[in-house]
Each structure stands twice: as structure tokens, then as C-alpha cells.
JSON list of N, CA and C in Angstrom, two decimals:
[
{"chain": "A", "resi": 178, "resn": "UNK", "atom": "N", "xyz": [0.85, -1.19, 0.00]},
{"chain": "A", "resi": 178, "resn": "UNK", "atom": "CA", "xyz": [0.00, 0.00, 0.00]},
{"chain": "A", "resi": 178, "resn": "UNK", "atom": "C", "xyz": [0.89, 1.25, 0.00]},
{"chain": "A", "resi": 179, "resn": "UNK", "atom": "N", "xyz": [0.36, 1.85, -0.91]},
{"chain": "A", "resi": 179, "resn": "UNK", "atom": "CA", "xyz": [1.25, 3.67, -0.46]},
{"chain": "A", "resi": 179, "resn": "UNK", "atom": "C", "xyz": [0.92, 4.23, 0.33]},
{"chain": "A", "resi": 180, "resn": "UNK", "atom": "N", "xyz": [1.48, 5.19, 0.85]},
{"chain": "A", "resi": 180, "resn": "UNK", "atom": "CA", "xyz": [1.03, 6.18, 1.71]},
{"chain": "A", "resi": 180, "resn": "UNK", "atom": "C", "xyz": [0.03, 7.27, 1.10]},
{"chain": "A", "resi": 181, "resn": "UNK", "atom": "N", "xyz": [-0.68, 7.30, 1.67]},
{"chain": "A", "resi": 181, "resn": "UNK", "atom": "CA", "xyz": [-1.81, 8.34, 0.98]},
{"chain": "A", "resi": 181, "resn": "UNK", "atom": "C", "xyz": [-1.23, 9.79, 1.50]},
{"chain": "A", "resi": 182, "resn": "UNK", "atom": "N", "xyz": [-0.85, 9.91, 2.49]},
{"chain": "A", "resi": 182, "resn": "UNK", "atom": "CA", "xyz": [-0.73, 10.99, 2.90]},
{"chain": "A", "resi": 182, "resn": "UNK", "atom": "C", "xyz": [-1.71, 11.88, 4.01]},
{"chain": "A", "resi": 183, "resn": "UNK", "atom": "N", "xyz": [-2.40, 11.24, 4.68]},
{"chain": "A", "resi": 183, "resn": "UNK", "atom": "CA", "xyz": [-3.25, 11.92, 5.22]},
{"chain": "A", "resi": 183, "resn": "UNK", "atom": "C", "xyz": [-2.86, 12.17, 6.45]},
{"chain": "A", "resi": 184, "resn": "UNK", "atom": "N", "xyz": [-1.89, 11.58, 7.06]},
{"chain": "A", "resi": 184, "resn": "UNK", "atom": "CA", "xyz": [-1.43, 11.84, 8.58]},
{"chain": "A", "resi": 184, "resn": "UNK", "atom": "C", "xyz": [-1.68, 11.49, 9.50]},
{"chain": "A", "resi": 185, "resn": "UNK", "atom": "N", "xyz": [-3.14, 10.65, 9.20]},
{"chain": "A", "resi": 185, "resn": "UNK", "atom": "CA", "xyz": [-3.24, 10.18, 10.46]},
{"chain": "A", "resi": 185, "resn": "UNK", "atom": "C", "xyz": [-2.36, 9.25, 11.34]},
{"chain": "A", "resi": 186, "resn": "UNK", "atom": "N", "xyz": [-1.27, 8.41, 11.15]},
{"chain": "A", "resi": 186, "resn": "UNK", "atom": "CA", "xyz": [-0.20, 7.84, 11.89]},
{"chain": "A", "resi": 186, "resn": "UNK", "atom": "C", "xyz": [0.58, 9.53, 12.81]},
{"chain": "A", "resi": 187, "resn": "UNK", "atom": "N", "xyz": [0.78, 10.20, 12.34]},
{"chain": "A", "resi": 187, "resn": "UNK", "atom": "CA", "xyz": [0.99, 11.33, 13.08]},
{"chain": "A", "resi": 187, "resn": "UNK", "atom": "C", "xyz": [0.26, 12.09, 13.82]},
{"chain": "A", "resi": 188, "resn": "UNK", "atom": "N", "xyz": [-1.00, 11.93, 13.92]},
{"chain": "A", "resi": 188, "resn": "UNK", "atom": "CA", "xyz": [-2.24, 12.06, 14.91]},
{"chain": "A", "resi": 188, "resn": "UNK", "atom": "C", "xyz": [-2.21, 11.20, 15.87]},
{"chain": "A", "resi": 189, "resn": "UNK", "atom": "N", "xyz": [-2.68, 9.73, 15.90]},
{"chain": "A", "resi": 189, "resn": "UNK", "atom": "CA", "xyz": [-2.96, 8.78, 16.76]},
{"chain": "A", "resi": 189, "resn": "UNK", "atom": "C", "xyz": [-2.29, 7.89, 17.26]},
{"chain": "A", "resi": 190, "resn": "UNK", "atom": "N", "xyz": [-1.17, 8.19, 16.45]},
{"chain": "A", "resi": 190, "resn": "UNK", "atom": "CA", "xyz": [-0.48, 7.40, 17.24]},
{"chain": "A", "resi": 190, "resn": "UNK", "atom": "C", "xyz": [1.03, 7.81, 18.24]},
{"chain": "A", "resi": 191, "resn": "UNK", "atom": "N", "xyz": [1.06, 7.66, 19.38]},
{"chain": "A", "resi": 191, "resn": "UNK", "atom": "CA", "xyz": [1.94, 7.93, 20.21]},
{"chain": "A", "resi": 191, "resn": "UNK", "atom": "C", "xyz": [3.80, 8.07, 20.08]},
{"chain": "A", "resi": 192, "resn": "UNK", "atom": "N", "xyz": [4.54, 8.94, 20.07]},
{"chain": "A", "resi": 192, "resn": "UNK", "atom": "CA", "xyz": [5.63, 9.00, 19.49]},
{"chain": "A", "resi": 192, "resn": "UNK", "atom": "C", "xyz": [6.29, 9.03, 20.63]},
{"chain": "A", "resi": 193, "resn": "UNK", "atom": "N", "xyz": [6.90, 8.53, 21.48]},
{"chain": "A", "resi": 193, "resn": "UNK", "atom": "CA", "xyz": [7.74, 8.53, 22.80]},
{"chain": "A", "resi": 193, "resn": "UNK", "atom": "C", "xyz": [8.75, 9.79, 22.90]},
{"chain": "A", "resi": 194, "resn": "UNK", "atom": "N", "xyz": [9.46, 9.30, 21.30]},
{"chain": "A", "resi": 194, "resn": "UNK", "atom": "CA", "xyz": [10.83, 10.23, 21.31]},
{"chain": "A", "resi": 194, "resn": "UNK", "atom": "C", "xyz": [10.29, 11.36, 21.15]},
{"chain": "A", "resi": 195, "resn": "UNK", "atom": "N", "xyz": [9.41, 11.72, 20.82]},
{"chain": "A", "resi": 195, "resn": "UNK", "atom": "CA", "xyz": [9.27, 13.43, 20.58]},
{"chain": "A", "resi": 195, "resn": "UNK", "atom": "C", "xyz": [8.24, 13.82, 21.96]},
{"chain": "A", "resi": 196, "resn": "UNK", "atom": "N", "xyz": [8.08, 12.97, 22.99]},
{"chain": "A", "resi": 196, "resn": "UNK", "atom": "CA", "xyz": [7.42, 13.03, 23.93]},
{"chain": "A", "resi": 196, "resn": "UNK", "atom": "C", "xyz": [5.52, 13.54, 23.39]},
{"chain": "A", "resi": 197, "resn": "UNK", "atom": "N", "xyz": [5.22, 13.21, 22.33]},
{"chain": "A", "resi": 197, "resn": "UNK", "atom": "CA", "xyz": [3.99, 13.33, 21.72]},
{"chain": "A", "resi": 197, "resn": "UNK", "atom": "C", "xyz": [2.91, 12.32, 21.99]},
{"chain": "A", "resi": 198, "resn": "UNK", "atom": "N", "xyz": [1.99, 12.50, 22.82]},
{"chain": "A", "resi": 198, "resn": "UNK", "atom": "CA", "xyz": [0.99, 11.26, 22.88]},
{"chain": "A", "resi": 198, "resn": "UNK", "atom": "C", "xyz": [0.16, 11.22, 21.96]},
{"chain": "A", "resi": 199, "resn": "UNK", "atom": "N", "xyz": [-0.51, 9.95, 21.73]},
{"chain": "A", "resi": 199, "resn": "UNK", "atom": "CA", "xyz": [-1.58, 9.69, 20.80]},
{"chain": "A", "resi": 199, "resn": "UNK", "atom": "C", "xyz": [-2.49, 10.55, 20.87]},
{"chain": "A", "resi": 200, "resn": "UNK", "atom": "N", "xyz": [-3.47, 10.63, 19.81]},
{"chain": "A", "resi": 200, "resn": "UNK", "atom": "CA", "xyz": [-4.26, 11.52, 19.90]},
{"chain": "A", "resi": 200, "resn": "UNK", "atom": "C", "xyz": [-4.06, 12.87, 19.24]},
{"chain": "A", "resi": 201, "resn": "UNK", "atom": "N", "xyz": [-2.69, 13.50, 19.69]},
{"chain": "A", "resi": 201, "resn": "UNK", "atom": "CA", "xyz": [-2.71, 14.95, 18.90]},
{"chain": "A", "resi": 201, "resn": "UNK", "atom": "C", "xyz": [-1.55, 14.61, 18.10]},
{"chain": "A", "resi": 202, "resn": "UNK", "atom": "N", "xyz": [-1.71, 16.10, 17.16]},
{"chain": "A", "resi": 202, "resn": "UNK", "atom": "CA", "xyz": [-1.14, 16.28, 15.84]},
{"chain": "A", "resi": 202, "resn": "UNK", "atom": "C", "xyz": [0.74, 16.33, 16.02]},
{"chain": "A", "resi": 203, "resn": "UNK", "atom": "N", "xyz": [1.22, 15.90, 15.33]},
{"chain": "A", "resi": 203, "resn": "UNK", "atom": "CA", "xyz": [2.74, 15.88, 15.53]},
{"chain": "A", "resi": 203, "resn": "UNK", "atom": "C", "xyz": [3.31, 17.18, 15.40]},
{"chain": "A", "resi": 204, "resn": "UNK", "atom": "N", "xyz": [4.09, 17.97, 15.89]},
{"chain": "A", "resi": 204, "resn": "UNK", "atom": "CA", "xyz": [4.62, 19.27, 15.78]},
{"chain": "A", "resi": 204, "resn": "UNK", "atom": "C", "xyz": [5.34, 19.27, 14.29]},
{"chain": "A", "resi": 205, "resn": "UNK", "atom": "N", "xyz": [5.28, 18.11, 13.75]},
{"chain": "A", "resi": 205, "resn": "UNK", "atom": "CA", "xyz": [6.08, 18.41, 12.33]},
{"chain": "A", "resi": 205, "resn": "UNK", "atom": "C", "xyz": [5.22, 18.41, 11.32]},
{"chain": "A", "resi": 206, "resn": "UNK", "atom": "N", "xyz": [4.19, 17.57, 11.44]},
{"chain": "A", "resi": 206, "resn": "UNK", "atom": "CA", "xyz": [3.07, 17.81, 11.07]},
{"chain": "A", "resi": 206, "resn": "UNK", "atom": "C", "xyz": [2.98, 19.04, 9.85]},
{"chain": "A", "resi": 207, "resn": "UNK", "atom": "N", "xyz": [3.24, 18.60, 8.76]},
{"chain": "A", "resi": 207, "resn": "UNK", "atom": "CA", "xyz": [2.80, 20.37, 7.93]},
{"chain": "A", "resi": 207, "resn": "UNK", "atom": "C", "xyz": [1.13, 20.45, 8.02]},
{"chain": "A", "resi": 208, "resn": "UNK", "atom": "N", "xyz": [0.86, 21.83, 7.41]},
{"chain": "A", "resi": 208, "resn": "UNK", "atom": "CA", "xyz": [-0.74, 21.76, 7.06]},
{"chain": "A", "resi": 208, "resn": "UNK", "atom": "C", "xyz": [-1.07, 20.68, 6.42]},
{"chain": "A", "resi": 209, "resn": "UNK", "atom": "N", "xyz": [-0.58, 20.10, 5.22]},
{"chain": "A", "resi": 209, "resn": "UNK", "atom": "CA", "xyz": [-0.09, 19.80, 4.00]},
{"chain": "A", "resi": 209, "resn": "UNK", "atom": "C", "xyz": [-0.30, 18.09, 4.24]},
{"chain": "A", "resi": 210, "resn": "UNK", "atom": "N", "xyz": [-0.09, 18.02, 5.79]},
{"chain": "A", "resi": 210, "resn": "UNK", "atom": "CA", "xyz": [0.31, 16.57, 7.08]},
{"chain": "A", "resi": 210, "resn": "UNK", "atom": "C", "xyz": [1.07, 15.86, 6.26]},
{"chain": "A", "resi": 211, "resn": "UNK", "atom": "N", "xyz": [2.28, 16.84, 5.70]},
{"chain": "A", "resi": 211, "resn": "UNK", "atom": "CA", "xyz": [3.24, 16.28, 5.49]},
{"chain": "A", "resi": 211, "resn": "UNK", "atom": "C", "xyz": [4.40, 15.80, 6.59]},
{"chain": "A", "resi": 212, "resn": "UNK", "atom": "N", "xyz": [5.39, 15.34, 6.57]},
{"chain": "A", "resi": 212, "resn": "UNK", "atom": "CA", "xyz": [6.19, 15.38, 7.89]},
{"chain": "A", "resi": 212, "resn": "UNK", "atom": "C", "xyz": [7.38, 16.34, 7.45]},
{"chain": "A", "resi": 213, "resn": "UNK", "atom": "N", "xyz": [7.97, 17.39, 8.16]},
{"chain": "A", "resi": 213, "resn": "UNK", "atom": "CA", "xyz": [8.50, 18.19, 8.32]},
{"chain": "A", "resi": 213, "resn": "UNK", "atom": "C", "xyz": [10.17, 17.53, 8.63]},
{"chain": "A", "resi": 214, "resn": "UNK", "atom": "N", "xyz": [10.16, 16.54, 9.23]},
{"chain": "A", "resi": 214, "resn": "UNK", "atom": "CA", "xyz": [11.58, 15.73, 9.22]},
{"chain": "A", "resi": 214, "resn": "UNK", "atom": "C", "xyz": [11.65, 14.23, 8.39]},
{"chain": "A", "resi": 215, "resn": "UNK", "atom": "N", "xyz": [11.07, 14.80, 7.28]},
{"chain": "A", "resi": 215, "resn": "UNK", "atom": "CA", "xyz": [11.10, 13.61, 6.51]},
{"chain": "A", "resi": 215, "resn": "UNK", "atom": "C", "xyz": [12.37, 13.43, 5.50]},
{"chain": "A", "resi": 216, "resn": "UNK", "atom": "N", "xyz": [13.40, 11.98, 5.62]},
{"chain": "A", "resi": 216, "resn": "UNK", "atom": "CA", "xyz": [14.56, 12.46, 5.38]},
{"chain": "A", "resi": 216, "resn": "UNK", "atom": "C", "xyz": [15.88, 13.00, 6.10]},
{"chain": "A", "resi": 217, "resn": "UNK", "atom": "N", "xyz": [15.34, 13.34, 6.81]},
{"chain": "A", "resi": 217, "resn": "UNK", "atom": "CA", "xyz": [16.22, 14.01, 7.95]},
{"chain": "A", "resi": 217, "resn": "UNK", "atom": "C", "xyz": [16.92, 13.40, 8.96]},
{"chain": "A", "resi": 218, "resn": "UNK", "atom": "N", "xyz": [17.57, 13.36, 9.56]},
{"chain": "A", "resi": 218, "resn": "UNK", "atom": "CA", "xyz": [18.60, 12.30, 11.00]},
{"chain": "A", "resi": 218, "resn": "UNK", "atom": "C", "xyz": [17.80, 12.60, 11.89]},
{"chain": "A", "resi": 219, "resn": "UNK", "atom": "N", "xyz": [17.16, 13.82, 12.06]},
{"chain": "A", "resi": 219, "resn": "UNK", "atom": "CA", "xyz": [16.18, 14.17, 13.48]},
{"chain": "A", "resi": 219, "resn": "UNK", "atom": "C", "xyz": [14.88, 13.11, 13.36]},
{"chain": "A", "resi": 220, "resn": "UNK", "atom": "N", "xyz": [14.41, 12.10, 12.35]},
{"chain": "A", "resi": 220, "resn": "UNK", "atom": "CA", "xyz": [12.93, 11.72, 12.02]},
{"chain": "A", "resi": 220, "resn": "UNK", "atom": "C", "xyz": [13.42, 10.63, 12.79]},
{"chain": "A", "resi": 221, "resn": "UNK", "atom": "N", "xyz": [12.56, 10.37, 13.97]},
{"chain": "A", "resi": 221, "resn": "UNK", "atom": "CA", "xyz": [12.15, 9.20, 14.94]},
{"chain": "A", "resi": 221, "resn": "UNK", "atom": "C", "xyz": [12.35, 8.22, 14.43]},
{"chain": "A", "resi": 222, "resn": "UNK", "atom": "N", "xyz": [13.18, 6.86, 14.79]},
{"chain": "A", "resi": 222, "resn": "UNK", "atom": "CA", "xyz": [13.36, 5.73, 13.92]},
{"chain": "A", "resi": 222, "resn": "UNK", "atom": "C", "xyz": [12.09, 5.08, 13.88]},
{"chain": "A", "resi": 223, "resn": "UNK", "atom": "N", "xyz": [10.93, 5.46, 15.17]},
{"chain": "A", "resi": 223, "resn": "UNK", "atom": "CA", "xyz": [9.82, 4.48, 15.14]},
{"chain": "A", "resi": 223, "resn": "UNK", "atom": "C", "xyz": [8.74, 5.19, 13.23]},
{"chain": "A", "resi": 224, "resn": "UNK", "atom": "N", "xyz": [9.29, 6.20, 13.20]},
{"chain": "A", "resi": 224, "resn": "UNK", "atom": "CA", "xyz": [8.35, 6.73, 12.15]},
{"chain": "A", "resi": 224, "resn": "UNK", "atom": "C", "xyz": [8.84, 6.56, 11.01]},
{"chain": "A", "resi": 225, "resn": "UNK", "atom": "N", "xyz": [10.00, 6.59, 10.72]},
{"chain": "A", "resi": 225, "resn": "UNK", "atom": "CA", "xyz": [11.19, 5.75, 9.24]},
{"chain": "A", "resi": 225, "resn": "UNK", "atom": "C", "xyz": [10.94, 4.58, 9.53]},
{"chain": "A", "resi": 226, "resn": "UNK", "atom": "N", "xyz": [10.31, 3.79, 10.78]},
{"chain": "A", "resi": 226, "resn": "UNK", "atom": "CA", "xyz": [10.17, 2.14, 10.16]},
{"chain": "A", "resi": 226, "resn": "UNK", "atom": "C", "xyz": [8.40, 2.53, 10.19]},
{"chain": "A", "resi": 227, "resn": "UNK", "atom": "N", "xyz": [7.38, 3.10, 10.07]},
{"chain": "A", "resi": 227, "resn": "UNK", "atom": "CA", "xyz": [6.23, 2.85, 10.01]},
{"chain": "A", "resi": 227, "resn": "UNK", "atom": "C", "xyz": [6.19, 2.40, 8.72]},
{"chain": "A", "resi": 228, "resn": "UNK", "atom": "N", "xyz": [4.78, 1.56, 8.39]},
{"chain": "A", "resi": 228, "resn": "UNK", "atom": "CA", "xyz": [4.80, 1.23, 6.71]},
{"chain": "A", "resi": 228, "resn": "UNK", "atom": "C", "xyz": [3.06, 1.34, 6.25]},
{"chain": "A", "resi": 229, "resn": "UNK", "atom": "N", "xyz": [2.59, 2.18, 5.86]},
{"chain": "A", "resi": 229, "resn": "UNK", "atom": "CA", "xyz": [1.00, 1.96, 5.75]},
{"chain": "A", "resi": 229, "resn": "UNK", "atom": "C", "xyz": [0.78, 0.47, 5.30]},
{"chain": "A", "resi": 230, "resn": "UNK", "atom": "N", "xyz": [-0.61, 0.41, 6.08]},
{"chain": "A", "resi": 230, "resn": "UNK", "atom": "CA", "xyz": [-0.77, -1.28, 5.31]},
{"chain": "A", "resi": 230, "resn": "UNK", "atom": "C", "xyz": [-2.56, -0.79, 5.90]},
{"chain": "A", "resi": 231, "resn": "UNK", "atom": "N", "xyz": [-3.11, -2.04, 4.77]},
{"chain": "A", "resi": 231, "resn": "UNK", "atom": "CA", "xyz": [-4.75, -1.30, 5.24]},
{"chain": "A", "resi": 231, "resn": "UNK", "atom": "C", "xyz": [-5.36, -1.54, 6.65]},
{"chain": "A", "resi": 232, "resn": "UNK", "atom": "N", "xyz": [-4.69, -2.91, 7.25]},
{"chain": "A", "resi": 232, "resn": "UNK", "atom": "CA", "xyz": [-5.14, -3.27, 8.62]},
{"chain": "A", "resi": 232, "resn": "UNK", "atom": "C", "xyz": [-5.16, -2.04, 9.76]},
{"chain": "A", "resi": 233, "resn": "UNK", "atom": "N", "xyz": [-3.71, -1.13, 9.49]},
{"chain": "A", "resi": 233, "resn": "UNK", "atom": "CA", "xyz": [-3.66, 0.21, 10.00]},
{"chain": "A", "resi": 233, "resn": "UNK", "atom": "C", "xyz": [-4.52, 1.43, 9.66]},
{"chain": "A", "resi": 234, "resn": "UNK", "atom": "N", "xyz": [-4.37, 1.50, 8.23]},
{"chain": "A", "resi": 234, "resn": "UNK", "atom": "CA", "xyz": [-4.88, 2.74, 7.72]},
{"chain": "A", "resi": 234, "resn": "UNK", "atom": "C", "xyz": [-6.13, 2.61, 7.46]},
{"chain": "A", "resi": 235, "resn": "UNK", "atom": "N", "xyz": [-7.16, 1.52, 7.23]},
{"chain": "A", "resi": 235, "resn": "UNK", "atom": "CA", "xyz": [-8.03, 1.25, 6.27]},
{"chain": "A", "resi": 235, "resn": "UNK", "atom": "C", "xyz": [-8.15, 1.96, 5.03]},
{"chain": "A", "resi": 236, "resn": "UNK", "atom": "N", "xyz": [-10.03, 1.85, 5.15]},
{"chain": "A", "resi": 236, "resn": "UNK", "atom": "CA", "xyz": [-10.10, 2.43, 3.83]},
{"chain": "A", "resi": 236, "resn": "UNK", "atom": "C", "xyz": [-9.27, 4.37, 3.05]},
{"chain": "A", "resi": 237, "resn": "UNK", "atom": "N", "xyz": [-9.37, 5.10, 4.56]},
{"chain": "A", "resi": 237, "resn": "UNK", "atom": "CA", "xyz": [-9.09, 6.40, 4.66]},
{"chain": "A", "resi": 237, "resn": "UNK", "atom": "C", "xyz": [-8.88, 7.00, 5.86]},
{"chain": "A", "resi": 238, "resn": "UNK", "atom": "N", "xyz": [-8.72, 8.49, 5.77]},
{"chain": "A", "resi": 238, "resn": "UNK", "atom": "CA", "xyz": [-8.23, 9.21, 6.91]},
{"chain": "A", "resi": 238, "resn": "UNK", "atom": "C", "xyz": [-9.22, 8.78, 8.82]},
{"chain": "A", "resi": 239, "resn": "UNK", "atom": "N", "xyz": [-10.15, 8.90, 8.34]},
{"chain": "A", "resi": 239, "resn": "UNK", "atom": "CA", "xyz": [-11.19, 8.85, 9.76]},
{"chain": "A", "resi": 239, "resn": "UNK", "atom": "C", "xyz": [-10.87, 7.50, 9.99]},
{"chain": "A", "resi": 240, "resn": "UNK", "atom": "N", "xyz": [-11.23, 6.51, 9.15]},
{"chain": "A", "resi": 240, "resn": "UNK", "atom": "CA", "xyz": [-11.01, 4.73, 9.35]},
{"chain": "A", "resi": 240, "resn": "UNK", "atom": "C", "xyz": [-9.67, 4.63, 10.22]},
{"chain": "A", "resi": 241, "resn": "UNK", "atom": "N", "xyz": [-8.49, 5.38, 9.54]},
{"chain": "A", "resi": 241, "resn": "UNK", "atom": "CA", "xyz": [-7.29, 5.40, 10.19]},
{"chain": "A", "resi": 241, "resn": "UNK", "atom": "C", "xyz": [-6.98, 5.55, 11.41]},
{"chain": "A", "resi": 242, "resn": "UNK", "atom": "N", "xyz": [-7.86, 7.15, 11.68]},
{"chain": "A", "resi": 242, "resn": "UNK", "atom": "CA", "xyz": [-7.94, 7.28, 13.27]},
{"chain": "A", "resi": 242, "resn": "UNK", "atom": "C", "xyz": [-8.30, 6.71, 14.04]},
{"chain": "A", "resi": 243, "resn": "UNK", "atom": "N", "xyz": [-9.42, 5.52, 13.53]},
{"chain": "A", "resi": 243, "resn": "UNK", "atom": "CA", "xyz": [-10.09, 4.51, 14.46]},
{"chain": "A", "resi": 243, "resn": "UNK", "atom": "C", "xyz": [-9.48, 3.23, 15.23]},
{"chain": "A", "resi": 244, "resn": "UNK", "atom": "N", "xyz": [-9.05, 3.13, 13.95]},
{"chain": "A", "resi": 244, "resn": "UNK", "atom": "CA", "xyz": [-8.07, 1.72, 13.82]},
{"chain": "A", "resi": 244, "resn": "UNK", "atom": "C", "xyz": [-6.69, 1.98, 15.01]},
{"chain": "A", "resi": 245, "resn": "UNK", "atom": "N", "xyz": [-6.12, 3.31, 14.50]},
{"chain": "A", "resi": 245, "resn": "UNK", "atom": "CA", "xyz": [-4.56, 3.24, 15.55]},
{"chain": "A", "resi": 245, "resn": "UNK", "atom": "C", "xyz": [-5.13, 4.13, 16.62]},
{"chain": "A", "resi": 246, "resn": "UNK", "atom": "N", "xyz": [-5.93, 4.91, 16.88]},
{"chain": "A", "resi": 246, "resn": "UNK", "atom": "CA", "xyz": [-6.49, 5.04, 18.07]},
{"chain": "A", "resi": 246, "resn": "UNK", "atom": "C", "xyz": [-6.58, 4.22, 18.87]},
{"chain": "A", "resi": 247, "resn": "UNK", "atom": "N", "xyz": [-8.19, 2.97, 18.49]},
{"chain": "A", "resi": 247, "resn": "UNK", "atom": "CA", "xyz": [-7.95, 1.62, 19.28]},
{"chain": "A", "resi": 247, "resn": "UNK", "atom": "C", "xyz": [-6.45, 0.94, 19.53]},
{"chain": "A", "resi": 248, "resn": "UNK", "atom": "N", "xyz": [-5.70, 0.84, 18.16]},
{"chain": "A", "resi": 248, "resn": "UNK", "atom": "CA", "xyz": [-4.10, 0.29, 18.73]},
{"chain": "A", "resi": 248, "resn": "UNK", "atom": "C", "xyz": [-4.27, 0.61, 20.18]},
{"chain": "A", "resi": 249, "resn": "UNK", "atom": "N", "xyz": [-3.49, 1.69, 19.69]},
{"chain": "A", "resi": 249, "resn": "UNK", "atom": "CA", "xyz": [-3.46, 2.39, 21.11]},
{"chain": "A", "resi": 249, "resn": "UNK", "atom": "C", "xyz": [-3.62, 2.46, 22.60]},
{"chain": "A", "resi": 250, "resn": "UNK", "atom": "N", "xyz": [-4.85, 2.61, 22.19]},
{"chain": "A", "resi": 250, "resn": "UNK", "atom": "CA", "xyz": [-6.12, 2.18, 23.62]},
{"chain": "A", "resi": 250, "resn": "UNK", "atom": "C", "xyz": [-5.50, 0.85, 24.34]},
{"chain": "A", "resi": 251, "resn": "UNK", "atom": "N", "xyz": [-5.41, 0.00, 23.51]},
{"chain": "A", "resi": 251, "resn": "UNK", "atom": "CA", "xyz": [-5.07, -1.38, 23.75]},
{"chain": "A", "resi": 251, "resn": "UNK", "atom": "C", "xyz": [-3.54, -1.61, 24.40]},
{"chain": "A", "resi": 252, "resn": "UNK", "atom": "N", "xyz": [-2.67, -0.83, 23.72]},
{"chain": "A", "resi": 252, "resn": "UNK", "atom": "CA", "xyz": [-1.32, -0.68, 24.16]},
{"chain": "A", "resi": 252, "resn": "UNK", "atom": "C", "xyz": [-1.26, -0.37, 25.53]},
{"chain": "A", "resi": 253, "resn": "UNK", "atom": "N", "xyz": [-2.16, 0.95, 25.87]},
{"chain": "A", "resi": 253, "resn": "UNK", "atom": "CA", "xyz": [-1.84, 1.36, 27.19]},
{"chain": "A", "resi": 253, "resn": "UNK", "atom": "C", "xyz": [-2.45, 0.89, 28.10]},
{"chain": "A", "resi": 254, "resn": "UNK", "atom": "N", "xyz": [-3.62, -0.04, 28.18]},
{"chain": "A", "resi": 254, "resn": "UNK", "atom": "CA", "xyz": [-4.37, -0.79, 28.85]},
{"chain": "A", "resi": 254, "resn": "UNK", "atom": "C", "xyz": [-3.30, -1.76, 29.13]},
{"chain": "A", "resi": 255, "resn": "UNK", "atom": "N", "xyz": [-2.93, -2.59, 28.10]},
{"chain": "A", "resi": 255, "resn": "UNK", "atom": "CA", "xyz": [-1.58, -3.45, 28.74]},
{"chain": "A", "resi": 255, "resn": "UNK", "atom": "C", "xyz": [-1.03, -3.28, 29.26]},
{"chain": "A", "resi": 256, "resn": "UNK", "atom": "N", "xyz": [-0.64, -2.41, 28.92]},
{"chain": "A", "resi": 256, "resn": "UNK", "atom": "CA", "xyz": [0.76, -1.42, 29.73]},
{"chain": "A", "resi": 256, "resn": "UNK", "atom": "C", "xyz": [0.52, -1.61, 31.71]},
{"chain": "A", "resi": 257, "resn": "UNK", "atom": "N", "xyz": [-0.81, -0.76, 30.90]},
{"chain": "A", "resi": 257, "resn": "UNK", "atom": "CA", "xyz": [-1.13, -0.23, 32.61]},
{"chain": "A", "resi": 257, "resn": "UNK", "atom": "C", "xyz": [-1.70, -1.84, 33.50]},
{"chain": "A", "resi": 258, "resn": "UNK", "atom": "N", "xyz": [-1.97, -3.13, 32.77]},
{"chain": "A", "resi": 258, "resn": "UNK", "atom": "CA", "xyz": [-2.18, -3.74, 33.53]},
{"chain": "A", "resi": 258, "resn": "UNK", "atom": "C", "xyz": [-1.25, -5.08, 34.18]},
{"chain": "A", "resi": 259, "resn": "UNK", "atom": "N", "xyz": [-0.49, -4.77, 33.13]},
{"chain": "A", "resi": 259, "resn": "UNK", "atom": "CA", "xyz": [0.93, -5.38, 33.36]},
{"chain": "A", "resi": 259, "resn": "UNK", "atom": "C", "xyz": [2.09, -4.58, 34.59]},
{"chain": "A", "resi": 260, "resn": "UNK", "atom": "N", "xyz": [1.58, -3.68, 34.60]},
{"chain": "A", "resi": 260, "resn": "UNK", "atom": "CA", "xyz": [2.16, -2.45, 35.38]},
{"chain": "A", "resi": 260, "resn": "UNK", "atom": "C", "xyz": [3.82, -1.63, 34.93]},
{"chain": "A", "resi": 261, "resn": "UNK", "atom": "N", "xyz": [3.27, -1.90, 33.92]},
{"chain": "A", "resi": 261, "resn": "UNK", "atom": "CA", "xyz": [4.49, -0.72, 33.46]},
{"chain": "A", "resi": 261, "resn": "UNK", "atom": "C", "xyz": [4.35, 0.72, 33.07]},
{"chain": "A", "resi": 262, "resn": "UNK", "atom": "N", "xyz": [4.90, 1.97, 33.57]},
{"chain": "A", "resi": 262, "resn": "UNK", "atom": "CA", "xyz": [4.63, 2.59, 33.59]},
{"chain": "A", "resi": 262, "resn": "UNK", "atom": "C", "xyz": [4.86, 3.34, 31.32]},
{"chain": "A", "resi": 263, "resn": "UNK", "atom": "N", "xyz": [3.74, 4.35, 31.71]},
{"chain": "A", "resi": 263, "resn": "UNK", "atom": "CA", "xyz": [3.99, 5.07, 30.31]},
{"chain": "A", "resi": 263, "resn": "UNK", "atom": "C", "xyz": [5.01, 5.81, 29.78]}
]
């Protein structure tokens, strides 16, 4: 799958290294939701290995948010019940 470009992986989903939680927009984020360190040595290795695939992205932008939102949800529920901190 290509990347469509819509951004939502830079919305919903949680970036540690840039201390960015899920949910909001990435500070690199262009209008454009292009990525602003794309290319660059500063771009998060977790975001140079992301790869769209439809199980993540689905059909489009909103589907997207749903999908790695829930990720998400799910991640930190583990997290928190395993007891490791965030």
C-alpha cells in the first residue's frame, strides 16, 4: 500500500521520542500533514520504520484514526495492567 498521505499515523499514534501522545497532531506535522523531518537524521526511527498497510490505515483518513487510536487504547491498557509505567 502507499502512503496516501493523510497523517493520520501522526495524529494517533503515540511517538515517545518526541514526547507526543496519541491523539494529537505531531509538531512536524505540515498543514499539508506532510512530515516536516522527513529524510532528515532528526525523524524518529519508530516513524522511518512505520509502513502503511490497510489493517492500520483502512479504507481512509477517519477509518485510520479509528483503527490506531484503538491500537493504542489497547497498548496502554496493557501497559497499565501489566504495570508498566507510560
Amino acid at each position: 500500500m502507499e502512503c496516501r498521505r493523510c497523517g493520520a499515523c501522526c495524529i494517533a499514534l503515540s511517538i515517545s521520542s518526541l514526547n507526543k501522545p496519541a491523539g494529537t497532531r505531531c509538531a512536524y506535522l505540515t498543514e499539508e500533514n506532510l512530515c516536516s523531518l522527513w529524510g532528515k537524521p532528526e525523524r524518529p526511527a519508530v516513524c522511518s520504520a512505520f509502513r502503511p498497510d490497510p489493517l492500520f490505515c483502512g479504507a481512509g483518513y477517519e477509518e485510520a484514526l479509528t483503527i490506531m487510536g484503538e491500537l493504542e487504547r489497547r497498548v496502554r491498557d496493557s501497559s497499565k495492567a501489566e504495570g508498566r509505567c507510560e
